[in-house]
Structures are given as C-alpha cells and as structure tokens.
C-alpha atoms as one frame of an Amber mdcrd trajectory, in Angstrom:
protein
  -0.226  -0.157   0.551   1.221   3.563  -0.965   2.389   5.748   1.944   2.889
   9.573   2.577   3.613  11.732   5.596   1.193  11.828   8.077   2.587  14.798
  10.227   6.220  16.170  10.106   6.458  17.798  13.631   9.622  18.382  16.062
  11.781  16.184  13.485   9.218  13.447  13.629   7.327  11.821  10.995   4.891
   9.094  10.261   3.798   7.725   7.253  -0.495   6.186   7.094  -2.355   4.722
   3.787  -2.176   7.265   1.021  -6.182   8.404   1.438  -5.284   9.767   4.668
  -2.992  12.753   4.034  -3.230  15.656   6.526  -1.373  18.371   7.338  -0.335
  20.379   9.950   2.585  22.417   8.744   3.430  23.687   4.933   3.980  21.111
   2.486   6.641  18.427   3.563   9.589  18.619   0.860   9.025  14.939   0.303
   6.801  13.776  -2.219   3.104  14.148  -1.097  -0.123  13.792  -3.577  -0.802
  16.792  -6.072  -3.384  18.787  -5.048  -6.726  18.403  -7.624  -8.756  21.545
  -8.697 -11.753  22.281  -6.736 -13.892  21.423  -9.909 -12.320  18.144 -10.406
 -12.805  17.492  -7.358 -16.370  17.840  -6.717 -17.161  15.869  -9.722 -15.760
  13.190  -8.401 -17.728  10.894  -6.272 -15.965   9.675  -2.956 -16.371   6.400
  -1.884 -18.008   5.636   1.279 -15.525   5.437   4.035 -12.590   7.700   2.193
 -11.135  10.454   3.549  -9.646  12.849   1.005  -8.152  15.632   2.852  -5.401
  16.829   0.106  -5.095  20.921   0.602  -1.867  21.175   2.465  -3.186  24.627
   4.191  -6.737  23.081   5.649  -7.671  21.165   8.118 -11.118  19.439   9.864
 -12.774  21.892  12.024 -15.144  19.825  14.440 -17.293  23.060  15.661 -18.584
  24.426  11.962 -18.461  20.917  10.568 -16.226  21.774   7.582 -12.610  22.385
   6.396 -10.589  25.590   7.817  -7.351  26.959   7.285  -4.662  26.310  10.002
  -4.731  30.536  11.126  -8.083  29.753  12.589  -7.757  26.001  13.660  -4.120
  26.369  14.965  -4.291  29.880  16.158  -4.300  28.655  19.731  -3.481  25.787
  21.890  -6.961  25.235  22.196  -7.206  25.019  18.355  -3.973  22.884  18.125
  -5.780  20.585  21.255  -8.967  20.123  18.664  -6.974  19.449  16.060  -5.203
  16.430  17.253  -8.588  15.335  18.700 -10.022  14.891  15.033  -6.322  13.308
  13.743  -6.880  10.748  16.739 -10.420  10.397  15.389  -9.385   9.749  12.148
  -6.150   7.250  13.144  -8.593   5.209  15.594 -11.496   4.958  12.657  -8.839
   4.127   9.903  -7.449   1.493  12.717 -11.257   0.129  12.771 -11.594   0.058
   9.094  -8.345  -1.655   8.205  -8.849  -4.624  11.159 -12.469  -5.054  11.605
 -14.107  -3.764   8.132 -16.564  -1.379   7.512 -18.912  -2.174  10.210 -16.641
  -0.739  12.707 -17.176   2.726  13.084 -17.779   5.272   9.957 -15.164   7.333
   8.293 -16.398  10.885   7.776 -17.535  11.799   4.213 -18.244  15.340   2.887
 -22.390  16.544   3.344 -24.108  15.912   0.087 -22.616  13.665  -3.069 -20.396
  15.683  -5.014 -19.579  18.154  -1.896 -16.268  19.790  -1.150 -14.606  21.158
   1.489 -17.511  20.378   4.270 -17.512  17.164   5.895 -19.858  15.041   8.729
 -18.902  14.940  12.230 -17.264  11.290  12.156 -19.747   8.502  13.918 -18.696
   7.861  17.327 -19.695   3.823  16.729 -16.585   2.854  17.456 -15.445  -0.605
  18.611 -14.681  -1.379  22.191 -10.645  -2.001  20.825 -10.624   1.640  19.707
 -12.777   3.258  22.035 -10.529   4.595  24.464  -8.820   6.652  21.126 -12.523
   8.232  20.914 -12.531   9.104  24.752  -8.963  10.587  24.619  -9.829  12.332
  21.444 -13.089  13.785  23.389 -11.093  14.689  26.496  -8.842  17.112  24.336
 -11.597  19.242  23.395 -13.123  19.699  26.970  -9.146  20.832  28.724  -9.186
  24.520  29.613  -6.779  27.192  27.294  -4.390  27.601  30.344  -3.836  23.883
  30.483  -4.085  23.133  26.734  -0.788  25.941  26.737   1.087  23.887  29.607
   0.408  20.788  27.888   1.308  22.148  24.670   4.511  22.973  26.357   5.032
  19.555  28.222   4.635  17.745  24.948   7.103  19.889  23.601   9.919  18.963
  26.093   8.691  15.692  25.731   9.265  15.730  22.381  12.851  17.205  22.338
  13.647  14.755  24.808  12.589  11.937  22.792  14.402  13.563  19.900  17.451
  13.433  21.862  16.768   9.737  22.394  16.428   9.136  18.587  19.259  10.760
  17.762  21.481   8.635  19.936  19.611   5.606  18.703  20.617   6.762  15.122
  24.204   7.008  16.047  24.292   3.802  17.754  22.745   1.854  14.687  25.435
   3.790  12.737  28.053   2.358  15.389  25.926  -1.180  14.799  26.239  -1.088
  10.956  29.877  -0.056  11.044  30.722  -2.932  13.704  28.708  -5.314  11.046
  31.442  -4.053   8.387  34.016  -4.527  10.533  33.694  -7.736  11.236  33.287
  -8.524   7.819  36.242  -7.412   6.910  38.307  -8.806   9.992  36.552 -12.086
   9.023  38.092 -12.018   5.940  41.662 -11.033   7.182  41.669 -13.758   9.954
  40.475 -15.923   7.432  43.283 -15.270   4.922  45.751 -15.501   7.686  44.289
 -18.627   8.955  44.314 -20.201   5.074  48.058 -19.079   5.148  49.149 -20.783
   8.414  47.340 -23.991   7.579  48.917 -23.736   4.144  52.440 -23.229   5.559
  51.830 -26.180   8.386  50.991 -28.326   4.869  53.846 -27.265   3.411  55.765
 -27.898   5.889  54.334 -31.717   6.001  54.890 -31.675   2.347  58.726 -31.248
   2.928  58.962 -33.778   5.610  57.235 -36.134   3.642  59.757 -35.882   1.133
  63.043 -35.958   3.455  60.845 -39.253   4.924  60.652 -40.660   1.556  64.087
 -40.009   0.698  64.954 -42.074   3.703  63.024 -45.113   2.508  64.163 -45.004
  -0.849  67.625 -45.023   0.649  67.156 -47.908   2.811  65.136 -49.698  -0.677
  68.637 -48.997  -2.522  70.361 -50.159   0.514  68.327 -53.505   0.737  68.936
 -54.201  -3.232  72.537 -53.653  -3.075  72.923 -56.246  -0.250  70.714 -58.877
  -1.992  72.256 -58.579  -5.558  75.423 -58.204  -4.002  74.851 -61.678  -1.994
  73.163 -63.354  -5.381  76.612 -62.594  -7.235  78.409 -63.976  -4.752  76.355
 -67.548  -4.298  76.058 -67.358  -8.180  79.677 -67.354  -8.540  80.185 -70.033
  -5.653  77.931 -72.129  -7.086  79.291 -71.950 -10.337  82.420 -73.103  -8.200
  80.684 -76.042  -6.378  79.360 -76.881  -9.938  82.274 -77.312 -11.645  84.455
 -79.076  -8.610  81.704 -81.579  -8.487  81.778 -82.820 -12.697  85.555 -82.722
 -11.936  84.937 -85.028  -9.122  82.575 -87.225 -11.189  85.267 -87.504 -14.298
  87.537 -88.390 -11.702  85.977 -91.494 -10.416  85.449 -92.465 -13.611  88.631
 -92.771 -14.602  90.152 -96.328 -14.707  93.908 -95.621 -13.802  94.144 -96.301
 -10.213  97.535 -95.417  -9.473  96.043 -91.908 -11.010  93.185 -91.741  -8.872
  95.403 -92.596  -5.472  97.440 -89.388  -6.426  94.652 -87.078  -6.534  92.088
 -88.436  -4.391  92.935 -86.975  -1.289  93.712 -83.674  -2.776  89.810 -83.527
  -4.045  88.526 -85.037  -0.762  90.302 -82.194   0.954  88.871 -79.734  -1.455
  85.270 -81.039  -1.395  85.186 -80.912   2.869  86.547 -77.378   2.298  83.686
 -76.389  -0.170  81.204 -77.859   1.626  82.562 -75.869   5.121  82.172 -72.612
   2.889  78.950 -73.446   1.774  77.479 -73.995   5.906  78.818 -70.845   7.506
  75.799 -68.281   6.558  76.500 -68.788   2.828  72.838 -70.075   2.538  70.999
 -67.341   4.916  70.016 -64.199   3.336  72.005 -61.157   4.650  68.956 -58.722
   4.012  65.436 -59.239   5.030  62.554 -57.889   2.838  60.790 -55.928   5.562
  61.336 -52.419   6.275  62.427 -51.688  10.121  60.995 -48.310  10.086  57.767
 -47.384  11.754  56.891 -43.501  11.011  55.698 -41.981  14.771  52.788 -39.770
  13.772  50.900 -40.064  17.011  52.757 -36.740  18.266  51.469 -35.339  15.507
  48.051 -36.259  15.385  48.003 -35.173  18.318  49.240 -31.887  17.928  47.050
 -31.836  14.787  44.320 -32.352  17.093  45.172 -29.747  19.583  45.769 -27.252
  17.124  43.149 -24.592  18.201  43.291 -20.293  18.661  45.063 -18.940  21.401
  44.502 -15.516  22.195  47.393 -13.533  20.907  45.861 -10.040  22.834  47.173
  -9.146  26.551  44.235  -9.012  28.930  42.342  -5.950  29.221  42.519  -4.351
  32.566  41.096  -5.442  35.729  37.885  -4.199  37.551  38.358  -3.570  41.275
  35.115  -4.804  42.877  34.562  -1.503  45.561  31.769  -3.915  47.226  34.179
  -6.398  48.203  37.063  -4.573  49.370  37.538  -3.311  52.556  40.032  -2.129
  55.391  40.211  -3.553  59.330  42.804  -2.364  61.851  46.054  -2.640  59.501
  45.138  -4.804  57.382  43.504  -4.546  53.795  41.063  -7.062  51.572  41.088
  -6.204  47.695  38.538  -7.826  45.259  38.950  -7.463  41.585  37.400  -9.183
  38.132  37.849  -9.137  34.539  35.915  -6.875  31.963  32.483  -9.033  31.628
  32.911  -8.781  28.147  36.303 -10.039  27.549  37.145 -13.065  26.439  41.035
 -13.115  26.679  42.486 -15.991  28.613  44.407 -14.489  31.719  46.972 -16.930
  33.161  47.491 -14.579  36.729  47.152 -11.089  38.216  49.611  -8.726  39.854
  48.606  -6.685  43.151  51.056  -3.413  44.047  50.656  -1.310  46.487  52.981
   1.810  47.452  54.610   2.614  51.235  51.434   4.794  52.357  53.525   7.968
  52.011  53.253   8.114  48.208  56.153   6.305  47.687  56.399   3.949  44.492
  54.106   0.805  44.056  55.573  -2.307  45.377  54.030  -5.942  44.022  52.176
  -7.575  47.293  50.781 -10.519  45.268  51.274 -12.529  42.097  48.943 -15.448
  41.341  45.313 -16.366  39.762  42.999 -16.019  42.336  41.054 -12.591  42.538
  40.910 -12.039  46.178  43.948 -10.945  48.304  44.013  -9.926  52.084  47.604
  -7.811  52.877  48.414  -7.466  56.273  50.891  -5.892  58.567  49.843  -2.116
  57.376  50.744   0.833  59.256  47.652   2.243  61.188  46.038   5.805  60.219
  47.590   5.465  56.671  46.389   5.852  53.325  47.676   3.857  50.958  47.146
   3.436  46.968  46.812   0.068  45.355  46.427  -1.503  41.433  46.168  -4.605
  40.103  47.010  -5.566  36.421  46.600  -9.069  34.602  49.139 -11.042  32.727
  49.217 -13.884  29.981  52.107 -15.223  27.632  50.950 -12.335  24.728  51.861
  -9.523  27.773  50.808  -7.613  30.542  47.910  -5.769  30.859  47.378  -2.036
  31.773  46.997  -1.293  35.413  43.246  -0.920  36.953  41.929   2.148  38.398
  43.880   3.298  41.577  42.013   2.359  45.196  42.547   4.537  47.340  42.758
   2.565  51.280  42.778   4.257  54.659  43.259   1.980  57.211  42.054   2.403
  60.788  42.987   5.400  63.044  43.320   3.061  65.693  43.967  -0.257  66.613
  40.900  -2.889  67.738  42.320  -6.442  68.658  41.779  -9.541  71.088  44.461
 -11.798  72.415  45.852 -14.522  69.828  44.803 -18.081  70.780  46.873 -19.352
  67.840  50.093 -18.368  69.308  49.410 -18.627  72.709  50.714 -21.378  75.237
  48.538 -23.896  75.888  47.880 -22.865  79.461  46.789 -19.975  78.889  42.619
 -19.567  79.124  40.028 -17.823  76.341  36.788 -16.417  77.199  34.525 -13.192
  75.939  35.628 -13.337  71.974  39.373 -13.637  73.131  39.445 -10.537  75.109
  39.722 -12.048  78.501  42.615 -14.245  79.189  43.785 -16.412  82.519  45.978
 -19.975  82.976  45.484 -23.082  84.297  49.278 -23.077  85.724  51.027 -21.587
  88.073  53.733 -20.681  85.835  54.115 -17.814  84.472  52.475 -18.223  80.610
  52.908 -15.505  77.721  49.540 -14.521  75.582  50.062 -11.620  72.344  47.446
  -9.743  70.991  46.237 -10.211  67.482  47.548  -6.935  65.806  51.116  -6.142
  65.480  52.412  -1.970  65.597  55.263  -0.679  63.681  54.210   3.107  63.323
  52.141   5.538  64.895  50.526   5.974  68.507  48.814   3.200  69.969  47.465
   2.533  73.631  45.019   0.218  75.217  44.166  -0.681  78.646  43.954  -4.417
  80.703  41.364  -4.452  83.292  42.168  -6.954  86.304  39.444  -9.093  86.735
  40.796 -11.218  89.208  43.995 -10.997  91.298  44.318 -13.820  94.235  47.459
 -14.202  96.614  49.646 -11.522  95.255  50.900 -12.690  91.858  53.367 -10.411
  89.554  51.595 -10.352  86.196  53.746  -8.124  83.655  52.058  -6.175  80.876
  54.202  -5.031  77.666  55.246  -5.300  74.162  57.209  -8.219  72.701  58.054
 -10.000  69.143  55.828 -12.417  67.646  58.623 -15.400  68.700  59.136 -14.171
  72.540  59.521 -16.833  74.636  55.824 -18.095  75.792  56.606 -20.326  79.255
  57.935 -17.313  81.111  57.726 -13.967  82.959  57.266 -11.170  79.817  60.776
  -9.663  80.166  63.062 -12.490  80.805  64.199 -12.566  77.135  65.313  -9.717
  75.173  61.881  -9.901  72.424  60.083  -8.546  75.219  59.934  -4.747  77.075
  56.993  -4.940  80.351  56.084  -3.760  83.640  55.660  -6.588  86.182  53.492
  -5.512  89.457  52.571  -6.791  92.261  50.329  -5.393  95.218  52.764  -2.726
  96.221  54.977  -2.081  93.931  56.648  -2.580  89.883  59.483  -3.163  88.135
  60.082  -2.323  84.581  62.068  -5.479  83.043  63.875  -6.187  79.953  65.907
  -9.472  78.983  66.055 -10.213  82.770  67.335  -6.873  83.874  64.677  -4.973
  86.394  64.872  -1.010  86.676  63.049   1.562  87.686  61.111   0.241  91.356
  57.944   2.167  91.756  55.821   2.381  94.456  51.687   1.598  93.584  50.820
  -1.928  93.044  47.194  -3.003  91.496  44.231  -5.441  93.335  41.236  -6.760
  91.563  39.136  -3.762  89.572  43.060  -2.209  88.509  43.520  -0.629  85.258
  47.026  -0.849  83.727  47.680   1.181  80.720  50.127   0.584  78.094  50.939
   3.674  75.686  53.286   2.857  72.850  54.741   5.713  71.022  56.441   4.356
  67.761  56.809   8.173  66.369  58.979   8.581  69.505  60.459   5.017  69.738
  58.984   5.208  73.446  56.916   2.846  76.261  55.126   4.242  78.733  52.979
   2.415  81.487  49.767   3.628  83.589  48.150   2.232  86.856  44.442   3.468
  87.261  44.986   6.731  84.779  48.250   7.522  86.594  51.290   7.155  84.818
  53.560   4.722  86.739  56.892   5.723  86.530  59.281   7.285  84.016  59.204
   6.655  80.446  59.846   2.536  80.443  62.047   2.122  77.078  63.360   4.030
  74.637  64.709   3.286  71.202  61.845   0.984  70.405  61.898  -0.029  66.720
  60.020  -2.692  64.450  57.216  -4.728  64.880  55.692  -5.077  68.507  52.647
  -7.369  69.589  50.780  -6.334  72.905  51.294  -9.015  75.389  50.548  -9.958
  78.852  52.222 -12.755  81.198  49.992 -14.207  84.197  49.553 -17.588  86.008
  46.219 -19.038  87.232  45.662 -16.432  90.322  45.008 -13.290  87.410  42.165
 -12.833  85.294  42.639  -9.605  82.974  40.264  -8.005  80.392  41.818  -5.849
  77.449  40.185  -2.903  75.935  41.805  -1.167  72.724  40.839   1.523  70.071
  41.344   5.098  71.796  43.042   6.730  74.556  40.773   7.317  77.875  40.194
  10.858  78.497  41.362  10.807  82.458  44.778   9.299  81.795  47.559  11.512
  81.701  51.339  11.125  80.784  52.963  14.371  81.739  56.214  13.207  79.897
  54.579  12.600  76.447  52.696  15.419  75.679  51.027  13.872  72.555  47.648
  12.282  72.962  46.383  12.266  69.367  46.933  10.045  66.306  48.540  10.574
  63.751
C-alpha cells in the first residue's frame, strides 16, 4: 500500500496509507499527492469510507463542520488540541476499518454527494478496541485553554527529549552498522591469515614427507644392493661348486687306480672345504625383505587435534570490586575481576601497593586468585592499590587506583594461635587467664610498627598477690616464662605494692604503687618517639619505661592462674595523664 507523510513535527514523522493525508504545516519537502482542482474534485464521487484532505493548508474544524485554514484552527493551543482530537479520531477509525471492516465506526464523508470542503462529523460508533482513542480525543476538547498551553509546552519538552533519544539511537545504529562492516573485514582478513598458516603447515608436512620418502628410498636401494651382492656371490660360489663336482665325477670314472690314488686325497680335502664354505651362513639371506622403519605420527596427530586458536592479545585491565574491598585495623582486603565482555585468557594477576607515604608501588601478590588480603600495614595511613593481569602475550594496563585508609586506632583481641597451651580464653578472646601456677605469655592479634597506640588491661581477678607482667613483645618471644625474661619483650611486672620494668631479665625503676582486683593497667606505645610508657588507674607509673624501640611489636601479657585480665583497645581514655609524653592524638 502506498504511504505518504501523515505529519512532520519536531523532526519526527509518521506514515499512513495514501487516502489519509492530513497536513499540520506547510507542504513537506518529500513527495506528496498533488492537490486536485476544486471543480475536478467536486465532480468526483467520493467512495464511502474515504477521507481525502489533500489541501495542505486546510484542516477539519469540528465546531464548524467544515474544512478550515490553519490560522483559524491552529491559532491557539485550544485549536491545536481540537486538531489533534480530529487526527486521533481519523487514526482510530482507519485502524478499525483496516482491521474489522466497514462495520466498525464510520469515516466522515462530505455532506451531500459531490460536496467539497464540508465534512460530516465522524460517527461515535467505534469498536471497544479503539473506543479509548475516541475518549482520549474527546477529552482534548474539554480542557481549559491555560491547561492546553501547559500541555503543549510539556509535549514539546517531551518531544525534545524523545528527539535526543532518537538521535542517540541513530548514532548507535550507525555504530552497529560500522561494526558489521568491520566484522566482515576482520573475518576476511582472519580467514586469509588462517589459510596461510594452514598452507604453511601443509608445506612443512610435505617437505618432511619428501625427507622421509628419501630415507625410504635409501633403505630400498641398500636392501637391493645387499641382496644383489649376495646373489652374485652365491652364483660364483655355485658355479665353482658345480665345476668341482663335475671334475670329481670325471675322476671317479677314471680306470687308472694309481692316478686316482694320487689325487684322491686332494680332491677329498677340496670337497670338504667347499662344503664347509657353504655351511658358514652362505645360504642365509643377508637382508630381510621388511623395512624396519615405523613412522611415529602419534605426536603429530595429537598436535593436529590440539591445534586451536590461542588468544594473542594482552588482557584488559581488571576491575576492582569496591563492594568487596575493605580494610580492618591494619589489613586490607582487595577483590577484582575481569571486564564482563572480555574473552581474553588470563594466566594471573599482579597486585601492587605503595608504601603509605605516596612512594613507589611494589608487588605484594602474584597469582591466579582474584582476592587478596594484605596484613601488616600501618595504622592511620593512606595506601594506593592497583592490579594488572598477564598472559603469554604480555601484561595488561593497570586498573584504576584504589585509595585505602587503614583504621586510625587498633582494635584487637588476644591471639589463641600464638599463645601458650595453658592460657584460657573467654569473652571472644578479650579475657584471658591460666590453668598453671607458672607464668605463661599471650600476645595480641595485631602488631604495630608505626604511630601512637594505647590499650588498657582490667584486672578481673587477683588472688595471692602474683606478679603479672604487661608490655610488648616480638612474635617469637618465650611463652613459658615471665614477660621480659628474654630480649624479645619489654614489660612492667607489678604486684600489690610496687612495680618494676624488665627487659632481657634486667629489672629497673622500682616504683611504689601496685594493683588489686578492678585496677586498670594502661600501655602507651609511641612508635613515633619510639617509647613505651605505663599507667595504673589512669596515673603514669614511673618514668618512660623504654626508649629507642623500633620494629614490629605485639601487645603482650604474662600471668598465672591467680590472675584474670580483660583487654580494651581502640582509643585513649580522657582521664589518663602522661606528663612526660605530651602527645595524645593519633597521627
């Protein structure tokens, strides 16, 4: 069915069957039906069900029941609404006629046979499928003019947005069509490359075939030569034997006994010698007829079966999954993945981390896993992390850099894994005691190498005046002796009256003041100033205990069965005073 432009508005056009040609603006630059002269049109009988509004500057006026020019029907927003109502009625009527025949609704026709320019109002008899169109069209007529103006503005804005989407869709279609062309070109190029590679393999196989055939021919010639030499040798030998036999027969026929006796011994020896010569492998073939060569084609066949495409491109940059990346205390967990549409094979990943001070990146993990936890970072530090993938073809670009902020303060509990077997844990490993009368050592889970850290230990039970020790230690400190007995621990041990500092079994700075049940022992580790200070019940106990501390230190406690302590970490209590320190904030 021939179609023409139905309307062109805001850069958008629609097409409908040729009998329905309604113009809202001036003639479209596209080809349209030429308007007929009025007298010719009046003489033409319009068939029932046809609507022919071919004059480009006229529209159907519902109120006046005739064709009107655009200045009077589109001069206001209300006129636009009325015209849109008529258009919707025409569309719904045509759809009904096209789908259900003439019995569904009636198309507006001119009043009187042969009348021109005056049309009857369409009948409201629409089918249920298109009655909603009629209702929508009637609703346009009853709207207020002010509301119609607002609606026109909203419609214009909506059309502008739709036009932008259509423009984007058009550009996207152009991109897809270009991809189709590029795929075809790449396919032709790849097929040519594949054919060339297979032809090269076939040529190499043919060359190897020629070499193997040459070896077979050499073996063939060698066998023939050996057999022919043996034939020649046997022929000569047989001729000699036959001659000897004939001579012996002639001698036997000789009637002179004396002459026979003279040569008989020599002939007998000659016959025996000839017989022995035939018996020394002379009658055995020197060469077999079989070719002792077997072509070992199994590896080549296996290689041919394994012949497949391999990715010749480096992987795409991995994507860091922010929802799975996190930090806890001084450890960071990072997770990444390949881009969703990437089909390049990846053999492994390289995770890099800087030093927390904006320095150079260093590799902290190389492997196939896509999640890694890095421990031993500095507290209250900012790290940058990035990851890249690699395969046989090379290394991918780096992913986006992820900035990680470690905890400002350390939250930790006691570590059952490194503790002595006599240590008893409770309260989610925050409370410890011992089942032995001897001192046993337990460490905290978190180690410190930088920054300012403070934690407290509350005395939950204190019986018979024991000497528990509190401080810091290396990971390999002795676990079956009092803290400070070796050179791997720096501690303060205290009873109910006084305390001492101890390192490498050296006791210093006896200070009055002890502990009881309910007392609190504070430990301040300042790795910026490299000092260790203690407090009891929020008062500093003695001078600065230890200086020049450097390395990795773990919170540590030694106790026996008469003591039970509870650890609290995370920040510095407001009431604690350390006059000699003067730094209470985290850095």
